[in-house]
Structure formats: C-alpha cells, structure tokens
Coordinates of N, CA and C in Angstrom, one line a residue:
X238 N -0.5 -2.8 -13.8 CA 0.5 -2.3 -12.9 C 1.2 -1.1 -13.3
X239 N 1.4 -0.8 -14.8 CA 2.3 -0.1 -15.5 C 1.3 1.4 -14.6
X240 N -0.2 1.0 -15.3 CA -1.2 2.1 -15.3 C -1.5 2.8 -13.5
X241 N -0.9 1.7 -12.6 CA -1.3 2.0 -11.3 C 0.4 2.9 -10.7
X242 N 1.3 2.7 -11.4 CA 2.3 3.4 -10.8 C 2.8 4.9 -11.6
X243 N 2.1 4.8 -13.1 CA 1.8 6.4 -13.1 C 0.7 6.7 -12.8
X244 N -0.4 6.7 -12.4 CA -1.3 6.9 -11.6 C -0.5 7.6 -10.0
X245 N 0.1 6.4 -9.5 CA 1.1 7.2 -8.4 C 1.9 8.4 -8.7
X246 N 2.7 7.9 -9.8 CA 3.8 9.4 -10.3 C 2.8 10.6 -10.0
X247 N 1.7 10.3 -11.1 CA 0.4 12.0 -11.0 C 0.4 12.3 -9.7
X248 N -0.2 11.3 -9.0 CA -0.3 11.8 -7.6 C 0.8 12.4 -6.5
X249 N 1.8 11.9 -6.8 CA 3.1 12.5 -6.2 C 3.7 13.8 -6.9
X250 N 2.8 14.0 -8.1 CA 3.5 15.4 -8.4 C 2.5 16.7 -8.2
X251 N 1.8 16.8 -7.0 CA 1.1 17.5 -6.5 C 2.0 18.8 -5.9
X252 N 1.4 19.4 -5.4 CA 1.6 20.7 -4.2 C 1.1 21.2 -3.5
X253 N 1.9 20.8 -1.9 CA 0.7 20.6 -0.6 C 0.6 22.0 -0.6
X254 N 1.0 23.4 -1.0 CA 0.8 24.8 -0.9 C -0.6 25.1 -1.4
X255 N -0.9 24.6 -2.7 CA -2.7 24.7 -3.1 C -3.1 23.1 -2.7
X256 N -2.7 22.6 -1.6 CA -3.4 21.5 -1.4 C -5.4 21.6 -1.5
X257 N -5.7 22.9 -1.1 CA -6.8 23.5 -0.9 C -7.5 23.5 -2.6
X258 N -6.4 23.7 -3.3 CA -7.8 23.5 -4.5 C -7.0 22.1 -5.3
X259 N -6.9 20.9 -4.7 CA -6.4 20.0 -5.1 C -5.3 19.7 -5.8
X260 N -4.1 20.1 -5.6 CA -3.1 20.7 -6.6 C -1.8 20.5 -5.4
X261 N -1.3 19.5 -5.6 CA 0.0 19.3 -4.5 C 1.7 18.8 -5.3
X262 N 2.8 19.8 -5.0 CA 3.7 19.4 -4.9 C 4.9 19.9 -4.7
X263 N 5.8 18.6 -3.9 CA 6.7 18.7 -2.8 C 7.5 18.2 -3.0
X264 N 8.8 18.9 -2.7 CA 10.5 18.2 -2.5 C 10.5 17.4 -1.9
X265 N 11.5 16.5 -2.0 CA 11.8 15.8 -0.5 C 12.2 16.5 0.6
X266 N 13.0 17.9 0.5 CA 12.9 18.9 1.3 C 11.8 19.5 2.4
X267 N 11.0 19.3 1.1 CA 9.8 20.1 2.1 C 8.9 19.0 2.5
X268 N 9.2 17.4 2.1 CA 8.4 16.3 2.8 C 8.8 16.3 4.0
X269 N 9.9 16.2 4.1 CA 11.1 16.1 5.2 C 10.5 16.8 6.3
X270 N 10.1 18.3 6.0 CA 10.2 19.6 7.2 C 8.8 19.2 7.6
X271 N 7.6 18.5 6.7 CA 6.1 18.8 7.0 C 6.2 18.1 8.3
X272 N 4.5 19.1 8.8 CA 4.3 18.3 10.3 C 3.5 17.0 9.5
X273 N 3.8 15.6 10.6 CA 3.0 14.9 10.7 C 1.5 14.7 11.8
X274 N 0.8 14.4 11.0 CA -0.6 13.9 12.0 C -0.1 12.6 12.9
X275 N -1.1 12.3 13.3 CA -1.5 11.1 14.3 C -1.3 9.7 13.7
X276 N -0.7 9.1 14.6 CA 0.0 7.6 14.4 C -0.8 6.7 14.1
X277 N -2.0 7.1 14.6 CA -2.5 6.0 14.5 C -4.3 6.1 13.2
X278 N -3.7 6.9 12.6 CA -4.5 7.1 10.7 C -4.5 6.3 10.3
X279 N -5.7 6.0 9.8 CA -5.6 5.1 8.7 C -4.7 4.7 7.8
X280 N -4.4 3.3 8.0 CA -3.1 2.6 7.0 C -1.8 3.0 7.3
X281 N -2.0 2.9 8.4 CA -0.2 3.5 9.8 C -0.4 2.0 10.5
X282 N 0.5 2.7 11.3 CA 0.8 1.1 11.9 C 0.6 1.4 13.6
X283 N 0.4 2.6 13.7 CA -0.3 2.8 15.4 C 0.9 3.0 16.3
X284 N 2.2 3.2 15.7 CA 3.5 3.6 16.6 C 4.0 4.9 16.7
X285 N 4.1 5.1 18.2 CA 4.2 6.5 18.0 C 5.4 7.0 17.4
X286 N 6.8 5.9 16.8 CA 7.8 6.3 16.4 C 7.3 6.7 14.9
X287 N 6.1 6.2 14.0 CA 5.3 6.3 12.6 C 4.7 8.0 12.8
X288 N 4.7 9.0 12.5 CA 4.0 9.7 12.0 C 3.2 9.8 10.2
X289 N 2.0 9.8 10.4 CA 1.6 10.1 9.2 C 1.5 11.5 8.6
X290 N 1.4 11.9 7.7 CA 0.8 12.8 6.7 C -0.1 12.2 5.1
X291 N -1.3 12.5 5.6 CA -2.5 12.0 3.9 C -2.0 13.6 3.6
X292 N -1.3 13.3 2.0 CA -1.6 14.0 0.9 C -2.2 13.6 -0.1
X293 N -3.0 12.7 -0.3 CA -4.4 12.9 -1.2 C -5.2 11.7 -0.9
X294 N -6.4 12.3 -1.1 CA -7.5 11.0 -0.4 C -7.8 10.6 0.9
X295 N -8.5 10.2 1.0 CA -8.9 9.5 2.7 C -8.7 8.3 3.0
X296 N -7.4 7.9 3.7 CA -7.4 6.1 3.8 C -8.7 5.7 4.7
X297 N -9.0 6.4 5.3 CA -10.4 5.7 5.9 C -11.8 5.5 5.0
X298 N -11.5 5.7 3.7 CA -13.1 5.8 2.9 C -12.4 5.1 1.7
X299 N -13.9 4.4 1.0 CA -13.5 3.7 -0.4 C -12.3 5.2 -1.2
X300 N -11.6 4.6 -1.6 CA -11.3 5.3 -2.9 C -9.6 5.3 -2.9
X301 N -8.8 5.9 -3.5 CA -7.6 6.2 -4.0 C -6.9 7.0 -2.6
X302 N -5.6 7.0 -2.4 CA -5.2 7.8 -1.2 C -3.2 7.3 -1.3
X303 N -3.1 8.4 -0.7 CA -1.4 8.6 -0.8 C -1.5 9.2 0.8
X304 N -0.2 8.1 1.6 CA 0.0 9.1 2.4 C 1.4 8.7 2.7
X305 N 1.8 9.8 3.4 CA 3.6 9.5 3.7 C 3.8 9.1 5.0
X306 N 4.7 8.2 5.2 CA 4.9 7.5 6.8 C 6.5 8.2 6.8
X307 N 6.5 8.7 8.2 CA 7.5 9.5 8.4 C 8.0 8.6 10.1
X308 N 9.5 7.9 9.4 CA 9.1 6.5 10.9 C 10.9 7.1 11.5
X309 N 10.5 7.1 13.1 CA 11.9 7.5 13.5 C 12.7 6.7 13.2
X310 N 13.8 6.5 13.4 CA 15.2 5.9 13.5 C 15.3 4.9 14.9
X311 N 15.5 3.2 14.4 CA 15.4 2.5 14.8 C 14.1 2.1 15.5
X312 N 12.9 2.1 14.5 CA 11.7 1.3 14.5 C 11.8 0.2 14.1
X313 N 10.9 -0.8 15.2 CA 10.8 -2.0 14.6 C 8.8 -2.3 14.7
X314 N 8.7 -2.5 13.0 CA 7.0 -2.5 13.1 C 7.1 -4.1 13.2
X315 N 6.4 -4.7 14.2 CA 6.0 -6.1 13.9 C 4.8 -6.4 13.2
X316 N 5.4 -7.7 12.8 CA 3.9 -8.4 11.7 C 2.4 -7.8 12.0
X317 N 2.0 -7.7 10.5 CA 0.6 -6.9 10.4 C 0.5 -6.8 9.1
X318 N -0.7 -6.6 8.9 CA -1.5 -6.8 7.7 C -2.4 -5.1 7.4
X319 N -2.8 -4.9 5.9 CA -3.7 -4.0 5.7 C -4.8 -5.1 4.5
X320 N -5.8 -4.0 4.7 CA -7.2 -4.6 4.1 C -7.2 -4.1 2.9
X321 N -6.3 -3.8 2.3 CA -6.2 -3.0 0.8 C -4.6 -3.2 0.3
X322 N -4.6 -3.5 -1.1 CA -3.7 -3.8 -1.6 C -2.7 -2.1 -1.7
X323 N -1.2 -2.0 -1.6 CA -0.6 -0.9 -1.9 C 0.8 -0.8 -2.6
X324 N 1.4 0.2 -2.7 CA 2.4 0.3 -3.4 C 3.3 1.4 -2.6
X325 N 4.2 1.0 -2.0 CA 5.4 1.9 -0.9 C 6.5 2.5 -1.7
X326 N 7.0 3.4 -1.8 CA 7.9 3.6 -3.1 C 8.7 4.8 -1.3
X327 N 10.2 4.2 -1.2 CA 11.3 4.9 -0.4 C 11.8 6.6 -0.8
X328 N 11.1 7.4 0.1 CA 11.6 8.9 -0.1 C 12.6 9.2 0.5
X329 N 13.0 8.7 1.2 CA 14.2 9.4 2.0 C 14.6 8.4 3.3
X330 N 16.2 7.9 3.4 CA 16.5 6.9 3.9 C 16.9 5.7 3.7
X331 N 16.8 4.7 4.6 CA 16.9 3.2 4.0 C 16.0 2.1 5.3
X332 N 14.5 1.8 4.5 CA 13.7 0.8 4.6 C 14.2 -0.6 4.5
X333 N 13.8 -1.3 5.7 CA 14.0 -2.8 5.7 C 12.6 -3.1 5.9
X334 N 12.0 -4.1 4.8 CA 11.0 -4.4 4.9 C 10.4 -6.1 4.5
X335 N 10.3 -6.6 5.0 CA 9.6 -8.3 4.9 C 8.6 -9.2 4.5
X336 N 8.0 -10.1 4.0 CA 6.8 -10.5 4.4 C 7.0 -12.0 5.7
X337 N 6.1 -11.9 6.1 CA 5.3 -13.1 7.1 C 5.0 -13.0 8.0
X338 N 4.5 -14.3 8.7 CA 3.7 -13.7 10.0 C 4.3 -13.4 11.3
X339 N 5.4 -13.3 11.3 CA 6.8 -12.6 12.6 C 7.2 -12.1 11.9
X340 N 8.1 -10.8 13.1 CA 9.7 -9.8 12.3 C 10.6 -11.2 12.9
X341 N 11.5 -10.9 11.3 CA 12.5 -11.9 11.3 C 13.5 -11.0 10.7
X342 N 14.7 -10.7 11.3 CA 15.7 -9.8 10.0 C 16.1 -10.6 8.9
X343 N 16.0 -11.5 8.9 CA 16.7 -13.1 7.7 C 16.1 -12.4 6.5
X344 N 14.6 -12.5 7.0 CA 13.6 -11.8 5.5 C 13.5 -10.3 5.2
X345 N 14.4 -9.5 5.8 CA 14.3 -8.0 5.5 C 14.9 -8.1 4.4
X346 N 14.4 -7.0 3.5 CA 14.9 -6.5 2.3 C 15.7 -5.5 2.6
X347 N 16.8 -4.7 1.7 CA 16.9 -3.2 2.0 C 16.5 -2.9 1.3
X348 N 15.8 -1.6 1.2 CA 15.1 -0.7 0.1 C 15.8 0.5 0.3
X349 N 16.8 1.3 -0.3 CA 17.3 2.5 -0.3 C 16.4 3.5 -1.0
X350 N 16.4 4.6 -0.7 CA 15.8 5.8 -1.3 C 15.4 5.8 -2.8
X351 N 14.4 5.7 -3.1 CA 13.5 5.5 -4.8 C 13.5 4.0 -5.2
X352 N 13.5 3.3 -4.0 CA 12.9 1.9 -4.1 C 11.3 1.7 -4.2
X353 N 11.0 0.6 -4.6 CA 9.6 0.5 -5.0 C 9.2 -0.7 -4.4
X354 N 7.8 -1.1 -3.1 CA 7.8 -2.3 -2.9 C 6.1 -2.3 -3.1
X355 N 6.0 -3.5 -2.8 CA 4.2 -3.9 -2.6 C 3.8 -4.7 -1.5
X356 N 2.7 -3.6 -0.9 CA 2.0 -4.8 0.1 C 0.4 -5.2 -0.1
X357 N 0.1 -6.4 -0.2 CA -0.9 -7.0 -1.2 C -1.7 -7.0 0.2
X358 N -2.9 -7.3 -0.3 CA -4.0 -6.9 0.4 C -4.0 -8.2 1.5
X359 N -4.3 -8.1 3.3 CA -4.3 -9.2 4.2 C -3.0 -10.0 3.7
X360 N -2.1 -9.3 3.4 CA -0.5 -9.9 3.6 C 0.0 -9.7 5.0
X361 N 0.6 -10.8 5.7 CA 1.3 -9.9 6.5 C 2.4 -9.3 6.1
X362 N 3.1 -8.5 6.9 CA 4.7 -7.7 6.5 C 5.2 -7.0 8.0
X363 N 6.3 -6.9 7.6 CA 7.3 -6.2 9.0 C 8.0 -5.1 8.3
X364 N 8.7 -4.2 9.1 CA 9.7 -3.7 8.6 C 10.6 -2.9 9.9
X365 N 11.5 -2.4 9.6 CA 12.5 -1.4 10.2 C 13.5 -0.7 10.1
X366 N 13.9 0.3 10.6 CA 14.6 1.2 10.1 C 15.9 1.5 11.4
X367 N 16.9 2.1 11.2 CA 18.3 2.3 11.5 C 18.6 3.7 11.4
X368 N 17.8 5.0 10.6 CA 17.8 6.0 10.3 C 16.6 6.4 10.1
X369 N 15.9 7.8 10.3 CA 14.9 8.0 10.2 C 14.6 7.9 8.5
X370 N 13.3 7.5 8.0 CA 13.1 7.0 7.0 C 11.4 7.4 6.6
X371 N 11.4 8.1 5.2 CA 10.4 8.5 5.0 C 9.7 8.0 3.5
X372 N 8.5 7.6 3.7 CA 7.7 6.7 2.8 C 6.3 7.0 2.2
X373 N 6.2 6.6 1.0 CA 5.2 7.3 0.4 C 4.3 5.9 -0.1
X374 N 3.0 5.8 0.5 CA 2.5 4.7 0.4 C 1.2 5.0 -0.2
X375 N 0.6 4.3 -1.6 CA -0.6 4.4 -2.3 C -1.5 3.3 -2.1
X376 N -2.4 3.3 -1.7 CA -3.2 2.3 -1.4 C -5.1 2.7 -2.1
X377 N -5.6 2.0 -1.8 CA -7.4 2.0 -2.5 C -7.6 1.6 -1.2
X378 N -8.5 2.9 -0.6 CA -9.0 2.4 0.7 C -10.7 1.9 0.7
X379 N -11.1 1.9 1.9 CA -10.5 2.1 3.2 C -9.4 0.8 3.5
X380 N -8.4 1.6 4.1 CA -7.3 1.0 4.7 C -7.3 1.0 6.3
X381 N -6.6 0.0 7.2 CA -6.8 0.1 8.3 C -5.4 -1.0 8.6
X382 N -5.3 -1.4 9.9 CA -4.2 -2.4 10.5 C -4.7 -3.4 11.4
X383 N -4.0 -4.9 11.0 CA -4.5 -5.6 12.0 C -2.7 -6.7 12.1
X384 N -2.8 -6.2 13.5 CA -1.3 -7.0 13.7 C -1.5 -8.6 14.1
X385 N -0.8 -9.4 13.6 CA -0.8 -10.9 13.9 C -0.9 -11.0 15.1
X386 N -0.8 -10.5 16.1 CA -0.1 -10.8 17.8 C -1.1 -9.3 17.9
X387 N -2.5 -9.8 18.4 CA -3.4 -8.0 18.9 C -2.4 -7.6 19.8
X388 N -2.4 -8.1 21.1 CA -1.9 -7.8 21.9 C -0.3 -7.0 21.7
X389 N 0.5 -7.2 20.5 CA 1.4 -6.2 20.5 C 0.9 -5.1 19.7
X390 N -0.1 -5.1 19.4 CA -0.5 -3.8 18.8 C -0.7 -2.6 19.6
X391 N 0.1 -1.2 19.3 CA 0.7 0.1 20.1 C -0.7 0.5 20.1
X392 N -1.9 0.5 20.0 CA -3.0 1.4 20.2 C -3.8 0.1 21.1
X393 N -3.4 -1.1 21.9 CA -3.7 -2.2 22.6 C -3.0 -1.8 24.1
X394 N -1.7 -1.1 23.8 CA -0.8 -1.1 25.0 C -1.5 -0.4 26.3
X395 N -1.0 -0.5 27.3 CA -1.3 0.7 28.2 C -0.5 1.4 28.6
X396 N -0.7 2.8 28.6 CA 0.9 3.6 27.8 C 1.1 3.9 29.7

C-alpha cells in the first residue's frame, strides 16, 4: 500500500503544460480552472453534474491511470461499483462518501480536502457533495461503472 500511494504522489506531481512529452504538473489552482471531458469516461460515474479530466493513463485499457472528477455542488452519485480497485485522495472541497448497495447519508463519511479513501474492486459505494468538489482518483484499469439499480444509471436515462 505504502509502495501504491507514492506511486500516486509521482503521478500527481506531473505537469499538464508538457503533458505532451509525459511530464505533468498542477496546482490546485490550475486543477480547478482545467476544462473537463465527458461524463461519461472511463471510471466516472455517467453524471452530467461529474466532469472528468485523465491526467495520466487510459482508464479504458489495462494499465495505471489517474483521473480527476470535477463533481458540481449538490451531487448525489447513487450506489455503483467499479471493476478495478482505486485510491480517491480529496483536492478541493468536502466529499461525502459510503460503502453499500443504496445512498444512505447514515453511512457517509466526510472527507475534507487531502483526505484519502479506497474503493476496492466490485465494491459498491455512493457519495455526495454540498459544494463543488474536486477528486483525484488512481485506479489500474480498465475501469468502467456498473450501478446497483441499471435503470438509475444517467447514461440509461432518456434525457
């Protein structure tokens, strides 16, 4: 574990400016301002209040990947699972986050800013937020989502 969370540190001390010759690193400032991609990336949760940004690796393919989840203010992710074990560490804000197979607030944690959590591989988990809330999640992919309840799943809906 010791060896997997500096493993993370390296990775978080990148700089998205030579992201181009593999070499990434960012304030929380400048995590803050980046644009995000599409919600529904690999190892997101498919809401369009979730924006993603991958700064290193491909959560869609075997291997190592960091990406930041950038989730509006007053999300609520219901129960769901990923196919790869990970490690969420809080950049900016304050995370409420769970495990089981429903959102229940009883089981929310707080996680304040440079908190550190884990979601183990085919766990389920919930979370939500009160302020917008930005998150840096390391996982070994390929990563993907499968929500307890398909039918509430936001890429199921009909918008």
């Amino acid at each position: 574990m010791k060896a997997f969370l500096f493993l993370l540190l390296i990775v978080s001390a990148f700089n998205i400016s030579s992201h181009a010759q593999g070499q990434l690193r960012m304030t929380q400032q400048e995590i803050i301002a980046t644009k995000a991609t599409d919600p529904s990336a690999p190892g997101s949760s498919n809401l369009s209040a979730v924006q993603v940004i991958v700064i290193f690796g491909d959560p869609s393919k075997s291997g190592l990947y960091t990406i930041l989840l950038k989730v509006a203010a007053n999300t609520q992710i219901p129960a769901h699972l990923h196919p790869d074990a990970r490690v969420g560490t809080v950049v900016s804000g304050t995370w409420y986050f769970g495990y089981g197979d429903k959102f229940d607030k009883s089981k929310l944690k707080t996680l304040p800013t440079g908190s550190v959590y884990s979601e183990v591989a085919n766990q389920n988990h919930f979370a939500m937020t009160k302020e917008p809330v930005i998150v840096e999640i390391t996982g070994y992919g390929p990563s993907g989502v499968t929500y307890v309840n398909a039918a509430g799943d936001p890429k199921n809906m009909k918008h």
